[in-house]
């Protein structure tokens, strides 16, 4: 039922603290275990996400304005993006990258799961750049055939997917690209320094996850090839939601093998999508691939 889908457990039962439910909140989750709350289109949380996207000074839902400028300049120059090209920007958010790409005259299609972000892009990007279009959908359902010259997936979106979904997405992108089409994306590497940790914060006036008071238990877990963050959000009445986010961590061999298995040839790998040289200790990869 709906209540089961939206909520996990109550940590207050018969006016008492349910110790078992609380212990579950502190446990390391099984890798890729899903959230209990579909937070992307939650009326309140999606607004917080949009505000984070639009803050030009912080790297949160999107990168800073300066970083976006550097990355779009690099991608535009590398691909010779122009009015003859068609581009699909996957996970486009409110259209910050699409706006810059559109200035080249290329025809841009932005795809994102957040209805609020897509509505913002329509109102604030498409209204100025008629060569843009925005679609509210899960990019795992991408269904185009040889339609695009360039595909982008920026800010480590690829890492949050399970291996099964990564393969599914790569197959969809391969089908959507024209012959010799370019796929550009970035990932987090095995060099990322993260450790297991648990933190508990009280938001007595509300915060990012809810306008009402809540307790946030953040459990950071390290797996063999990934890191995970589990946010357990406990409301005043003990109602609990669990939001889980993961990053698969890649080595050069693993990401190259995954791409080759899905019929992409790696053209260049940089430290990031600004084109900075790759180093042995790089915590991120900016990857340029071509449809084979």
Short mmCIF file of C-alpha atoms in Angstrom, two decimals:
data_model
loop_
_atom_site.label_atom_id
_atom_site.label_comp_id
_atom_site.label_asym_id
_atom_site.label_seq_id
_atom_site.Cartn_x
_atom_site.Cartn_y
_atom_site.Cartn_z
CA UNK A 1 0.00 0.00 0.00
CA UNK A 2 0.97 3.66 -0.28
CA UNK A 3 2.02 4.01 3.36
CA UNK A 4 4.38 1.06 2.96
CA UNK A 5 5.90 2.57 -0.18
CA UNK A 6 6.49 5.98 1.33
CA UNK A 7 7.60 5.13 4.85
CA UNK A 8 10.00 2.67 6.40
CA UNK A 9 9.23 2.15 10.13
CA UNK A 10 8.17 4.21 13.09
CA UNK A 11 10.80 4.62 15.79
CA UNK A 12 8.08 5.59 18.27
CA UNK A 13 5.66 2.76 19.03
CA UNK A 14 2.96 2.92 21.73
CA UNK A 15 4.56 6.16 22.99
CA UNK A 16 7.93 4.45 23.43
CA UNK A 17 11.16 4.46 21.45
CA UNK A 18 11.35 1.35 19.26
CA UNK A 19 14.97 0.28 19.80
CA UNK A 20 14.91 -2.27 16.97
CA UNK A 21 13.74 0.32 14.47
CA UNK A 22 16.42 2.73 15.68
CA UNK A 23 19.10 0.02 15.36
CA UNK A 24 17.99 -0.57 11.77
CA UNK A 25 18.59 3.11 11.04
CA UNK A 26 22.19 2.74 12.16
CA UNK A 27 22.90 -0.49 10.25
CA UNK A 28 24.97 -0.67 7.07
CA UNK A 29 22.46 -1.19 4.22
CA UNK A 30 22.90 -3.83 1.56
CA UNK A 31 24.59 -2.29 -1.50
CA UNK A 32 22.14 -0.69 -3.98
CA UNK A 33 19.20 -1.14 -1.59
CA UNK A 34 16.62 1.40 -2.69
CA UNK A 35 15.24 4.39 -0.80
CA UNK A 36 11.85 4.11 0.89
CA UNK A 37 10.92 7.58 -0.29
CA UNK A 38 10.69 8.85 -3.89
CA UNK A 39 12.25 12.16 -3.01
CA UNK A 40 13.05 13.58 -6.48
CA UNK A 41 9.54 14.88 -7.01
CA UNK A 42 8.59 15.47 -3.40
CA UNK A 43 7.00 18.93 -3.42
CA UNK A 44 9.30 20.30 -0.72
CA UNK A 45 12.56 18.43 -1.41
CA UNK A 46 12.47 19.09 -5.17
CA UNK A 47 12.35 22.82 -4.37
CA UNK A 48 15.42 22.49 -2.14
CA UNK A 49 17.14 20.57 -4.94
CA UNK A 50 16.29 23.27 -7.47
CA UNK A 51 17.59 26.00 -5.16
CA UNK A 52 20.84 24.04 -4.77
CA UNK A 53 21.12 23.71 -8.55
CA UNK A 54 20.68 27.44 -8.99
CA UNK A 55 23.13 28.62 -6.31
CA UNK A 56 26.14 29.70 -8.42
CA UNK A 57 28.58 29.65 -5.51
CA UNK A 58 28.21 26.12 -4.15
CA UNK A 59 28.95 22.67 -5.57
CA UNK A 60 25.89 20.71 -4.46
CA UNK A 61 23.14 19.61 -6.86
CA UNK A 62 25.11 21.34 -9.64
CA UNK A 63 28.62 22.66 -9.91
CA UNK A 64 29.51 26.31 -9.39
CA UNK A 65 28.96 28.82 -12.20
CA UNK A 66 32.72 29.02 -12.76
CA UNK A 67 33.04 25.22 -13.08
CA UNK A 68 30.05 24.99 -15.43
CA UNK A 69 31.60 27.67 -17.63
CA UNK A 70 34.94 25.84 -17.77
CA UNK A 71 33.33 22.46 -18.49
CA UNK A 72 30.95 23.68 -21.19
CA UNK A 73 33.77 25.62 -22.90
CA UNK A 74 35.91 22.48 -22.94
CA UNK A 75 33.10 20.23 -24.23
CA UNK A 76 32.01 22.73 -26.89
CA UNK A 77 35.57 23.15 -28.18
CA UNK A 78 36.42 19.44 -28.05
CA UNK A 79 33.31 18.37 -29.98
CA UNK A 80 33.20 21.38 -32.30
CA UNK A 81 29.61 21.86 -31.20
CA UNK A 82 27.73 23.98 -33.74
CA UNK A 83 24.40 24.49 -35.47
CA UNK A 84 24.74 21.24 -37.38
CA UNK A 85 24.94 19.10 -34.24
CA UNK A 86 22.25 17.49 -32.10
CA UNK A 87 23.03 17.06 -28.40
CA UNK A 88 21.26 15.16 -25.63
CA UNK A 89 22.08 16.28 -22.07
CA UNK A 90 21.08 13.48 -19.67
CA UNK A 91 20.24 14.47 -16.11
CA UNK A 92 20.05 18.07 -17.33
CA UNK A 93 18.47 19.46 -14.14
CA UNK A 94 17.23 23.03 -14.68
CA UNK A 95 19.19 23.36 -17.93
CA UNK A 96 22.39 25.08 -16.77
CA UNK A 97 24.61 23.14 -19.21
CA UNK A 98 21.96 23.04 -21.92
CA UNK A 99 21.79 26.83 -21.89
CA UNK A 100 25.52 27.12 -22.60
CA UNK A 101 25.41 24.39 -25.25
CA UNK A 102 22.46 26.16 -26.93
CA UNK A 103 24.58 29.27 -27.52
CA UNK A 104 26.48 27.31 -30.19
CA UNK A 105 23.32 26.95 -32.26
CA UNK A 106 23.23 23.17 -31.75
CA UNK A 107 19.83 21.56 -31.17
CA UNK A 108 19.73 20.53 -27.51
CA UNK A 109 17.47 17.98 -25.82
CA UNK A 110 17.61 17.95 -22.02
CA UNK A 111 16.24 14.97 -20.09
CA UNK A 112 15.67 14.84 -16.33
CA UNK A 113 13.60 12.89 -13.82
CA UNK A 114 12.62 15.99 -11.80
CA UNK A 115 9.46 17.63 -13.08
CA UNK A 116 10.26 20.82 -11.15
CA UNK A 117 13.70 21.12 -12.78
CA UNK A 118 12.28 20.48 -16.26
CA UNK A 119 9.57 23.11 -15.72
CA UNK A 120 12.26 25.61 -14.72
CA UNK A 121 14.25 24.78 -17.85
CA UNK A 122 11.19 25.34 -20.04
CA UNK A 123 10.46 28.70 -18.43
CA UNK A 124 14.02 30.01 -18.19
CA UNK A 125 16.03 28.35 -20.97
CA UNK A 126 13.66 27.33 -23.77
CA UNK A 127 11.96 30.72 -23.57
CA UNK A 128 15.24 32.29 -24.74
CA UNK A 129 16.81 29.46 -26.76
CA UNK A 130 14.28 28.01 -29.19
CA UNK A 131 16.84 25.37 -30.24
CA UNK A 132 16.31 23.60 -26.88
CA UNK A 133 13.74 21.07 -25.76
CA UNK A 134 13.27 19.47 -22.35
CA UNK A 135 11.69 16.13 -21.45
CA UNK A 136 10.61 14.94 -18.01
CA UNK A 137 11.58 11.25 -17.94
CA UNK A 138 13.98 8.73 -16.45
CA UNK A 139 16.98 8.61 -18.77
CA UNK A 140 17.14 4.84 -18.22
CA UNK A 141 14.09 4.81 -20.52
CA UNK A 142 15.89 6.73 -23.30
CA UNK A 143 14.43 5.50 -26.59
CA UNK A 144 16.01 7.19 -29.62
CA UNK A 145 17.62 5.69 -32.70
CA UNK A 146 20.71 7.33 -34.21
CA UNK A 147 19.37 10.79 -33.33
CA UNK A 148 22.27 12.60 -31.64
CA UNK A 149 25.86 13.55 -32.44
CA UNK A 150 26.76 14.14 -28.79
CA UNK A 151 25.47 12.79 -25.45
CA UNK A 152 26.51 14.19 -22.07
CA UNK A 153 25.98 12.91 -18.52
CA UNK A 154 27.63 15.28 -16.04
CA UNK A 155 28.35 15.44 -12.29
CA UNK A 156 28.91 11.73 -11.58
CA UNK A 157 25.34 10.67 -12.41
CA UNK A 158 26.73 7.49 -13.95
CA UNK A 159 28.19 6.44 -10.58
CA UNK A 160 24.85 6.39 -8.75
CA UNK A 161 23.57 3.56 -10.95
CA UNK A 162 23.95 -0.15 -10.26
CA UNK A 163 26.03 -2.14 -12.77
CA UNK A 164 22.81 -3.46 -14.31
CA UNK A 165 21.48 0.07 -14.86
CA UNK A 166 24.85 1.30 -16.14
CA UNK A 167 24.76 -1.36 -18.84
CA UNK A 168 21.15 -0.51 -19.63
CA UNK A 169 21.96 3.19 -19.95
CA UNK A 170 25.05 2.60 -22.11
CA UNK A 171 22.98 0.42 -24.48
CA UNK A 172 20.36 3.19 -24.73
CA UNK A 173 22.99 5.89 -25.39
CA UNK A 174 24.74 3.72 -27.98
CA UNK A 175 21.44 3.27 -29.83
CA UNK A 176 20.60 6.99 -29.58
CA UNK A 177 23.93 8.19 -31.01
CA UNK A 178 24.64 8.54 -34.70
CA UNK A 179 27.57 6.69 -36.25
CA UNK A 180 30.82 7.87 -34.63
CA UNK A 181 28.80 9.83 -32.04
CA UNK A 182 30.48 11.09 -28.87
CA UNK A 183 29.49 10.26 -25.28
CA UNK A 184 31.00 12.51 -22.59
CA UNK A 185 30.64 11.87 -18.85
CA UNK A 186 32.51 11.87 -15.56
CA UNK A 187 32.92 9.39 -12.71
CA UNK A 188 34.42 9.15 -9.23
CA UNK A 189 37.59 7.04 -8.95
CA UNK A 190 38.98 4.56 -6.46
CA UNK A 191 41.29 7.32 -5.18
CA UNK A 192 38.40 9.06 -3.45
CA UNK A 193 39.14 9.23 0.27
CA UNK A 194 36.01 8.32 2.21
CA UNK A 195 35.61 6.47 5.49
CA UNK A 196 32.78 4.77 7.34
CA UNK A 197 30.96 7.21 9.61
CA UNK A 198 27.68 7.93 11.36
CA UNK A 199 26.39 11.37 12.27
CA UNK A 200 23.18 12.49 13.97
CA UNK A 201 21.79 16.00 13.53
CA UNK A 202 18.64 17.64 14.92
CA UNK A 203 16.81 20.16 12.72
CA UNK A 204 14.34 21.71 15.17
CA UNK A 205 13.16 24.27 12.59
CA UNK A 206 13.18 22.01 9.57
CA UNK A 207 15.88 21.70 6.94
CA UNK A 208 16.67 20.27 3.50
CA UNK A 209 14.57 17.11 3.86
CA UNK A 210 11.47 18.58 5.53
CA UNK A 211 10.01 21.96 6.54
CA UNK A 212 9.00 20.35 9.86
CA UNK A 213 11.40 19.44 12.71
CA UNK A 214 13.29 16.18 12.19
CA UNK A 215 16.33 14.14 13.17
CA UNK A 216 18.78 13.12 10.45
CA UNK A 217 20.94 10.02 10.88
CA UNK A 218 23.57 9.87 8.13
CA UNK A 219 25.32 6.51 7.73
CA UNK A 220 28.27 6.50 5.30
CA UNK A 221 29.29 2.98 4.23
CA UNK A 222 32.20 1.72 2.14
CA UNK A 223 31.73 -1.31 -0.11
CA UNK A 224 34.19 -3.16 -2.32
CA UNK A 225 33.63 -0.92 -5.35
CA UNK A 226 31.32 1.78 -4.04
CA UNK A 227 30.41 4.18 -1.26
CA UNK A 228 26.92 4.72 0.08
CA UNK A 229 25.13 7.39 2.07
CA UNK A 230 21.96 6.49 3.94
CA UNK A 231 19.87 9.36 5.31
CA UNK A 232 17.31 8.26 7.89
CA UNK A 233 14.85 11.11 8.44
CA UNK A 234 12.80 10.82 11.65
CA UNK A 235 9.82 13.14 12.11
CA UNK A 236 8.49 14.27 15.50
CA UNK A 237 5.82 11.54 15.48
CA UNK A 238 8.48 8.88 14.81
CA UNK A 239 7.55 8.41 11.14
CA UNK A 240 10.70 7.57 9.25
CA UNK A 241 11.91 7.85 5.66
CA UNK A 242 15.16 6.42 4.36
CA UNK A 243 16.98 7.98 1.42
CA UNK A 244 19.96 6.09 0.00
CA UNK A 245 22.55 7.42 -2.46
CA UNK A 246 25.48 5.45 -3.88
CA UNK A 247 28.62 6.12 -5.90
CA UNK A 248 30.38 3.31 -7.70
CA UNK A 249 34.12 4.02 -7.61
CA UNK A 250 36.02 3.22 -10.82
CA UNK A 251 39.56 2.34 -11.76
CA UNK A 252 40.79 2.95 -15.31
CA UNK A 253 40.65 -0.71 -16.23
CA UNK A 254 37.11 -1.19 -14.89
CA UNK A 255 35.57 1.83 -16.66
CA UNK A 256 37.40 1.06 -19.91
CA UNK A 257 36.22 -2.56 -19.83
CA UNK A 258 32.61 -1.54 -19.11
CA UNK A 259 32.62 0.89 -22.04
CA UNK A 260 34.23 -1.57 -24.43
CA UNK A 261 31.70 -4.24 -23.46
CA UNK A 262 28.98 -1.79 -24.49
CA UNK A 263 30.62 -0.92 -27.82
CA UNK A 264 32.23 2.39 -26.92
CA UNK A 265 35.87 3.23 -27.59
CA UNK A 266 37.63 5.43 -25.05
CA UNK A 267 39.12 8.41 -26.89
CA UNK A 268 40.52 10.46 -24.01
CA UNK A 269 40.40 10.41 -20.21
CA UNK A 270 41.10 13.59 -18.27
CA UNK A 271 41.11 14.50 -14.60
CA UNK A 272 37.76 16.23 -15.11
CA UNK A 273 35.51 17.68 -17.80
CA UNK A 274 37.56 20.86 -17.85
CA UNK A 275 40.25 18.92 -19.73
CA UNK A 276 42.86 18.97 -16.96
CA UNK A 277 45.55 16.26 -17.31
CA UNK A 278 44.94 12.95 -15.56
CA UNK A 279 47.20 12.13 -12.60
CA UNK A 280 47.85 8.91 -10.71
CA UNK A 281 45.98 10.26 -7.69
CA UNK A 282 43.01 11.76 -9.59
CA UNK A 283 39.78 11.34 -7.65
CA UNK A 284 37.65 11.83 -10.77
CA UNK A 285 37.76 10.97 -14.48
CA UNK A 286 36.38 13.12 -17.30
CA UNK A 287 35.80 10.62 -20.10
CA UNK A 288 35.40 11.10 -23.86
CA UNK A 289 34.16 8.05 -25.75
CA UNK A 290 32.94 7.28 -29.27
CA UNK A 291 30.32 4.89 -30.51
CA UNK A 292 32.12 1.92 -32.01
#
